[in-house]
Amino acid sequence: MEFFLDTASLDAIRRWQAFGLVQGATTNPAILAKEGGDPLDQLRQVAELVDGPVSAQVTHAEAPAMVRQGEALSQVAPNIVVKVPADLEGLAAARELKEKGVSCNITLTFQPAQAIAFAKVPVAYVSLIIGRVDDFGLSSVEEIANARAMLDKLETPTKLLAASLRNPTQIIAAVNGGADVVTVPPSTWELVHQNPLTLQGEQDFAAAWEELPAEARRAYENLGT
Ligand code: E4P
């Protein structure tokens, strides 16, 4: 199982690379726009920094334009994977891009049946979007395991990528549901690793420790110095 970072922020990529959580990166137009500046230049820098696949999404809505833009995006760097939406224009584009040898990631997939035709191409990745469903008070985490079982039955090389993960529960569902790739926004990793109970526990233990006389603590504290 691989972990990608769902960002185009160079600082965030460097931060999470140091913790071994950047085996690839995923971007979309909103993620690139958030960084400001020239998105093409930003994408080039991300692709250079990341040692692994970097997804870049097309911005056109019709297949012929998606194919032209996708082919050009794939030439920006050798590790670019072209993202196209899980609609029929995206399906037509993905089929043509496959013939041209361009690796594709299908985005905005909310229900496993949407992945069948793409798995038959076969594309490199299908991104199952989780957080955007939860935003409406619904839940789709069970669709990760459904999609896993379905792709296995289809005997496709298409990898299942769990995306749009907003909280720790969704990350666990992605891992336990058998995603091949879990792409996590930096803000979600921050949330995972700033668990208030962990921080409070550290304070509790430190306060209890301070109640010992300094002399009693000295040998223990000086270990390894
Ligand atoms: C990733 O591939 C998707 O584009 C991304 O996870 C979508 O995230 P959002 O739902 O936060 O926009």
Tab-separated table of C-alpha atoms and ligand atoms in Angstrom:
chain	number	residue	atom	x	y	z
A	1	MET	CA	0.000	0.000	0.000
A	2	GLU	CA	1.348	3.396	-0.977
A	3	PHE	CA	0.699	6.814	0.537
A	4	PHE	CA	0.530	9.868	-1.699
A	5	LEU	CA	0.200	13.477	-0.555
A	6	ASP	CA	-2.901	15.304	-1.846
A	7	THR	CA	-1.265	18.685	-2.389
A	8	ALA	CA	0.798	20.912	-4.645
A	9	SER	CA	2.502	22.667	-1.742
A	10	LEU	CA	6.280	22.244	-1.953
A	11	ASP	CA	6.651	22.992	1.775
A	12	ALA	CA	4.062	20.352	2.690
A	13	ILE	CA	5.695	17.816	0.396
A	14	ARG	CA	9.102	18.404	2.018
A	15	ARG	CA	7.560	18.216	5.516
A	16	TRP	CA	5.824	14.882	4.923
A	17	GLN	CA	8.642	13.410	2.806
A	18	ALA	CA	10.753	13.576	5.965
A	19	PHE	CA	8.192	11.255	7.615
A	20	GLY	CA	8.095	8.769	4.720
A	21	LEU	CA	4.551	9.577	3.606
A	22	VAL	CA	5.125	10.862	0.073
A	23	GLN	CA	5.377	8.015	-2.393
A	24	GLY	CA	3.534	10.157	-4.925
A	25	ALA	CA	1.332	13.253	-5.101
A	26	THR	CA	-2.127	14.093	-6.381
A	27	THR	CA	-3.237	17.486	-7.599
A	28	ASN	CA	-6.364	18.892	-9.193
A	29	PRO	CA	-7.177	22.390	-10.499
A	30	ALA	CA	-8.358	23.553	-7.040
A	31	ILE	CA	-5.209	22.236	-5.366
A	32	LEU	CA	-2.957	23.980	-7.911
A	33	ALA	CA	-4.981	27.219	-7.746
A	34	LYS	CA	-4.551	27.272	-3.955
A	35	GLU	CA	-0.796	27.681	-4.391
A	36	GLY	CA	-1.224	30.816	-6.555
A	37	GLY	CA	1.216	31.743	-9.305
A	38	ASP	CA	1.674	29.747	-12.500
A	39	PRO	CA	0.083	26.286	-12.075
A	40	LEU	CA	2.214	24.746	-14.822
A	41	ASP	CA	5.390	25.933	-13.140
A	42	GLN	CA	4.073	24.680	-9.774
A	43	LEU	CA	3.315	21.278	-11.305
A	44	ARG	CA	6.846	21.065	-12.746
A	45	GLN	CA	8.324	21.776	-9.317
A	46	VAL	CA	6.077	19.205	-7.629
A	47	ALA	CA	7.004	16.567	-10.211
A	48	GLU	CA	10.689	17.280	-9.694
A	49	LEU	CA	10.436	17.104	-5.897
A	50	VAL	CA	8.323	13.943	-5.668
A	51	ASP	CA	9.929	10.583	-6.257
A	52	GLY	CA	6.815	8.836	-7.579
A	53	PRO	CA	3.702	9.465	-9.668
A	54	VAL	CA	2.221	12.976	-9.692
A	55	SER	CA	-1.370	13.355	-10.885
A	56	ALA	CA	-2.319	16.440	-12.909
A	57	GLN	CA	-5.922	16.956	-13.968
A	58	VAL	CA	-7.250	18.152	-17.299
A	59	THR	CA	-9.300	21.353	-17.229
A	60	HIS	CA	-11.374	20.710	-20.360
A	61	ALA	CA	-14.787	19.029	-20.409
A	62	GLU	CA	-14.795	17.382	-23.840
A	63	ALA	CA	-12.832	14.304	-24.833
A	64	PRO	CA	-10.790	15.662	-27.779
A	65	ALA	CA	-9.558	18.631	-25.704
A	66	MET	CA	-8.897	16.365	-22.703
A	67	VAL	CA	-6.758	14.131	-24.914
A	68	ARG	CA	-4.748	17.029	-26.337
A	69	GLN	CA	-4.203	18.590	-22.911
A	70	GLY	CA	-3.558	15.217	-21.267
A	71	GLU	CA	-0.922	14.266	-23.793
A	72	ALA	CA	0.809	17.619	-23.279
A	73	LEU	CA	0.571	17.312	-19.468
A	74	SER	CA	2.191	13.875	-19.656
A	75	GLN	CA	5.194	15.501	-21.306
A	76	VAL	CA	5.710	18.030	-18.510
A	77	ALA	CA	7.653	15.397	-16.522
A	78	PRO	CA	8.172	11.636	-16.820
A	79	ASN	CA	6.252	10.933	-13.574
A	80	ILE	CA	3.030	12.762	-14.540
A	81	VAL	CA	-0.218	10.778	-14.455
A	82	VAL	CA	-3.129	12.484	-16.198
A	83	LYS	CA	-6.370	12.826	-14.256
A	84	VAL	CA	-9.642	12.765	-16.147
A	85	PRO	CA	-13.168	12.772	-14.677
A	86	ALA	CA	-15.290	9.630	-14.387
A	87	ASP	CA	-17.843	10.715	-16.979
A	88	LEU	CA	-18.314	9.517	-20.567
A	89	GLU	CA	-16.099	12.275	-21.999
A	90	GLY	CA	-13.422	11.163	-19.532
A	91	LEU	CA	-13.936	7.538	-20.562
A	92	ALA	CA	-13.478	8.357	-24.243
A	93	ALA	CA	-10.392	10.412	-23.381
A	94	ALA	CA	-8.923	7.703	-21.132
A	95	ARG	CA	-9.293	5.096	-23.896
A	96	GLU	CA	-7.492	7.315	-26.384
A	97	LEU	CA	-4.816	8.372	-23.899
A	98	LYS	CA	-4.185	4.687	-23.122
A	99	GLU	CA	-3.588	4.045	-26.844
A	100	LYS	CA	-1.094	6.909	-26.835
A	101	GLY	CA	0.727	5.361	-23.852
A	102	VAL	CA	-0.394	8.006	-21.346
A	103	SER	CA	-1.001	6.855	-17.780
A	104	CYS	CA	-4.400	7.975	-16.363
A	105	ASN	CA	-5.999	8.457	-12.949
A	106	ILE	CA	-9.803	8.651	-12.985
A	107	THR	CA	-11.140	11.218	-10.570
A	108	LEU	CA	-14.560	12.107	-9.163
A	109	THR	CA	-15.521	8.439	-8.902
A	110	PHE	CA	-18.130	8.134	-6.157
A	111	GLN	CA	-19.583	4.694	-6.786
A	112	PRO	CA	-17.671	1.524	-7.763
A	113	ALA	CA	-19.802	0.835	-10.865
A	114	GLN	CA	-18.341	4.008	-12.371
A	115	ALA	CA	-14.940	2.271	-12.339
A	116	ILE	CA	-15.878	-0.794	-14.408
A	117	ALA	CA	-15.386	0.662	-17.888
A	118	PHE	CA	-12.169	2.367	-16.781
A	119	ALA	CA	-10.840	-0.880	-15.306
A	120	LYS	CA	-11.469	-2.522	-18.665
A	121	VAL	CA	-9.283	0.062	-20.491
A	122	PRO	CA	-7.320	-0.520	-18.152
A	123	VAL	CA	-6.324	2.810	-16.631
A	124	ALA	CA	-3.556	3.081	-14.012
A	125	TYR	CA	-5.693	4.398	-11.113
A	126	VAL	CA	-9.305	4.964	-10.170
A	127	SER	CA	-9.731	7.576	-7.419
A	128	LEU	CA	-12.669	6.879	-5.132
A	129	ILE	CA	-13.737	10.149	-3.519
A	130	ILE	CA	-14.756	9.809	0.129
A	131	GLY	CA	-14.805	13.190	1.921
A	132	ARG	CA	-17.067	14.945	-0.562
A	133	VAL	CA	-19.821	12.439	0.260
A	134	ASP	CA	-19.361	12.854	4.014
A	135	ASP	CA	-19.602	16.629	3.525
A	136	PHE	CA	-23.319	16.056	2.828
A	137	GLY	CA	-23.822	13.996	5.970
A	138	LEU	CA	-23.720	10.734	4.023
A	139	SER	CA	-21.103	8.012	4.215
A	140	SER	CA	-19.351	6.111	1.460
A	141	VAL	CA	-16.438	4.543	3.330
A	142	GLU	CA	-17.940	1.067	2.750
A	143	GLU	CA	-17.548	1.664	-0.987
A	144	ILE	CA	-13.772	1.297	-0.623
A	145	ALA	CA	-14.065	-2.405	0.237
A	146	ASN	CA	-16.791	-2.798	-2.420
A	147	ALA	CA	-14.537	-1.274	-5.057
A	148	ARG	CA	-11.631	-3.469	-3.907
A	149	ALA	CA	-13.718	-6.644	-4.232
A	150	MET	CA	-15.024	-5.532	-7.601
A	151	LEU	CA	-11.619	-4.702	-9.086
A	152	ASP	CA	-10.289	-8.053	-7.855
A	153	LYS	CA	-13.184	-9.854	-9.570
A	154	LEU	CA	-12.479	-7.931	-12.774
A	155	GLU	CA	-8.835	-9.092	-12.595
A	156	THR	CA	-7.709	-5.652	-13.696
A	157	PRO	CA	-4.316	-4.057	-13.086
A	158	THR	CA	-6.143	-0.767	-12.320
A	159	LYS	CA	-5.162	0.406	-8.845
A	160	LEU	CA	-7.712	1.632	-6.325
A	161	LEU	CA	-6.819	5.057	-4.946
A	162	ALA	CA	-8.751	6.430	-1.969
A	163	ALA	CA	-8.997	10.229	-2.117
A	164	SER	CA	-10.633	13.243	-0.508
A	165	LEU	CA	-9.822	12.023	3.004
A	166	ARG	CA	-10.755	14.543	5.663
A	167	ASN	CA	-10.213	12.684	8.924
A	168	PRO	CA	-8.453	9.720	10.610
A	169	THR	CA	-11.543	7.487	10.374
A	170	GLN	CA	-11.559	7.810	6.605
A	171	ILE	CA	-7.834	6.954	6.424
A	172	ILE	CA	-8.446	3.786	8.459
A	173	ALA	CA	-11.349	2.861	6.161
A	174	ALA	CA	-9.099	3.340	3.128
A	175	VAL	CA	-6.364	1.136	4.565
A	176	ASN	CA	-8.700	-1.584	5.870
A	177	GLY	CA	-10.824	-1.429	2.738
A	178	GLY	CA	-7.809	-2.471	0.686
A	179	ALA	CA	-6.969	0.642	-1.323
A	180	ASP	CA	-3.709	0.276	-3.265
A	181	VAL	CA	-2.971	3.953	-2.756
A	182	VAL	CA	-4.185	6.322	-0.049
A	183	THR	CA	-3.760	9.996	-0.874
A	184	VAL	CA	-3.925	12.218	2.175
A	185	PRO	CA	-4.068	16.039	2.339
A	186	PRO	CA	-1.375	17.539	4.611
A	187	SER	CA	-4.130	19.006	6.825
A	188	THR	CA	-5.471	15.498	7.504
A	189	TRP	CA	-2.018	14.205	8.502
A	190	GLU	CA	-1.700	17.230	10.834
A	191	LEU	CA	-5.049	16.279	12.394
A	192	VAL	CA	-3.927	12.657	12.869
A	193	HIS	CA	-0.663	13.622	14.526
A	194	GLN	CA	-1.994	16.409	16.720
A	195	ASN	CA	-4.394	14.210	18.648
A	196	PRO	CA	-5.395	16.321	21.693
A	197	LEU	CA	-5.396	13.234	23.931
A	198	THR	CA	-1.752	12.545	23.013
A	199	LEU	CA	-0.782	16.152	23.715
A	200	GLN	CA	-2.753	16.207	26.980
A	201	GLY	CA	-1.209	12.878	28.029
A	202	GLU	CA	2.282	14.261	27.469
A	203	GLN	CA	1.452	17.237	29.695
A	204	ASP	CA	-0.018	14.973	32.399
A	205	PHE	CA	3.070	12.756	32.507
A	206	ALA	CA	5.434	15.746	32.505
A	207	ALA	CA	3.512	17.382	35.394
A	208	ALA	CA	3.634	14.170	37.461
A	209	TRP	CA	7.352	13.817	36.756
A	210	GLU	CA	8.050	17.375	37.922
A	211	GLU	CA	6.656	16.464	41.327
A	212	LEU	CA	9.711	14.298	41.967
A	213	PRO	CA	12.625	16.179	43.574
A	214	ALA	CA	15.234	17.217	40.983
A	215	GLU	CA	17.815	15.046	42.745
A	216	ALA	CA	15.637	11.929	42.340
A	217	ARG	CA	15.065	12.639	38.625
A	218	ARG	CA	18.698	13.349	37.772
A	219	ALA	CA	20.066	9.856	36.989
A	220	TYR	CA	17.060	8.962	34.837
A	221	GLU	CA	17.156	12.262	32.938
A	222	ASN	CA	20.889	12.073	32.355
A	223	LEU	CA	20.714	8.652	30.714
A	224	GLY	CA	22.335	8.858	27.278
A	225	THR	CA	23.898	12.284	27.824
B	1	E4P	C1	-7.590	13.677	-5.303
B	1	E4P	O1	-7.180	13.020	-6.172
B	1	E4P	C2	-8.794	14.527	-5.367
B	1	E4P	O2	-8.706	15.459	-6.375
B	1	E4P	C3	-8.892	15.195	-4.045
B	1	E4P	O3	-8.682	14.248	-3.034
B	1	E4P	C4	-10.227	15.877	-3.862
B	1	E4P	O4	-10.236	16.430	-2.590
B	1	E4P	P1	-11.422	17.404	-2.096
B	1	E4P	O5	-12.643	16.576	-1.994
B	1	E4P	O6	-10.931	17.875	-0.777
B	1	E4P	O7	-11.518	18.493	-3.095
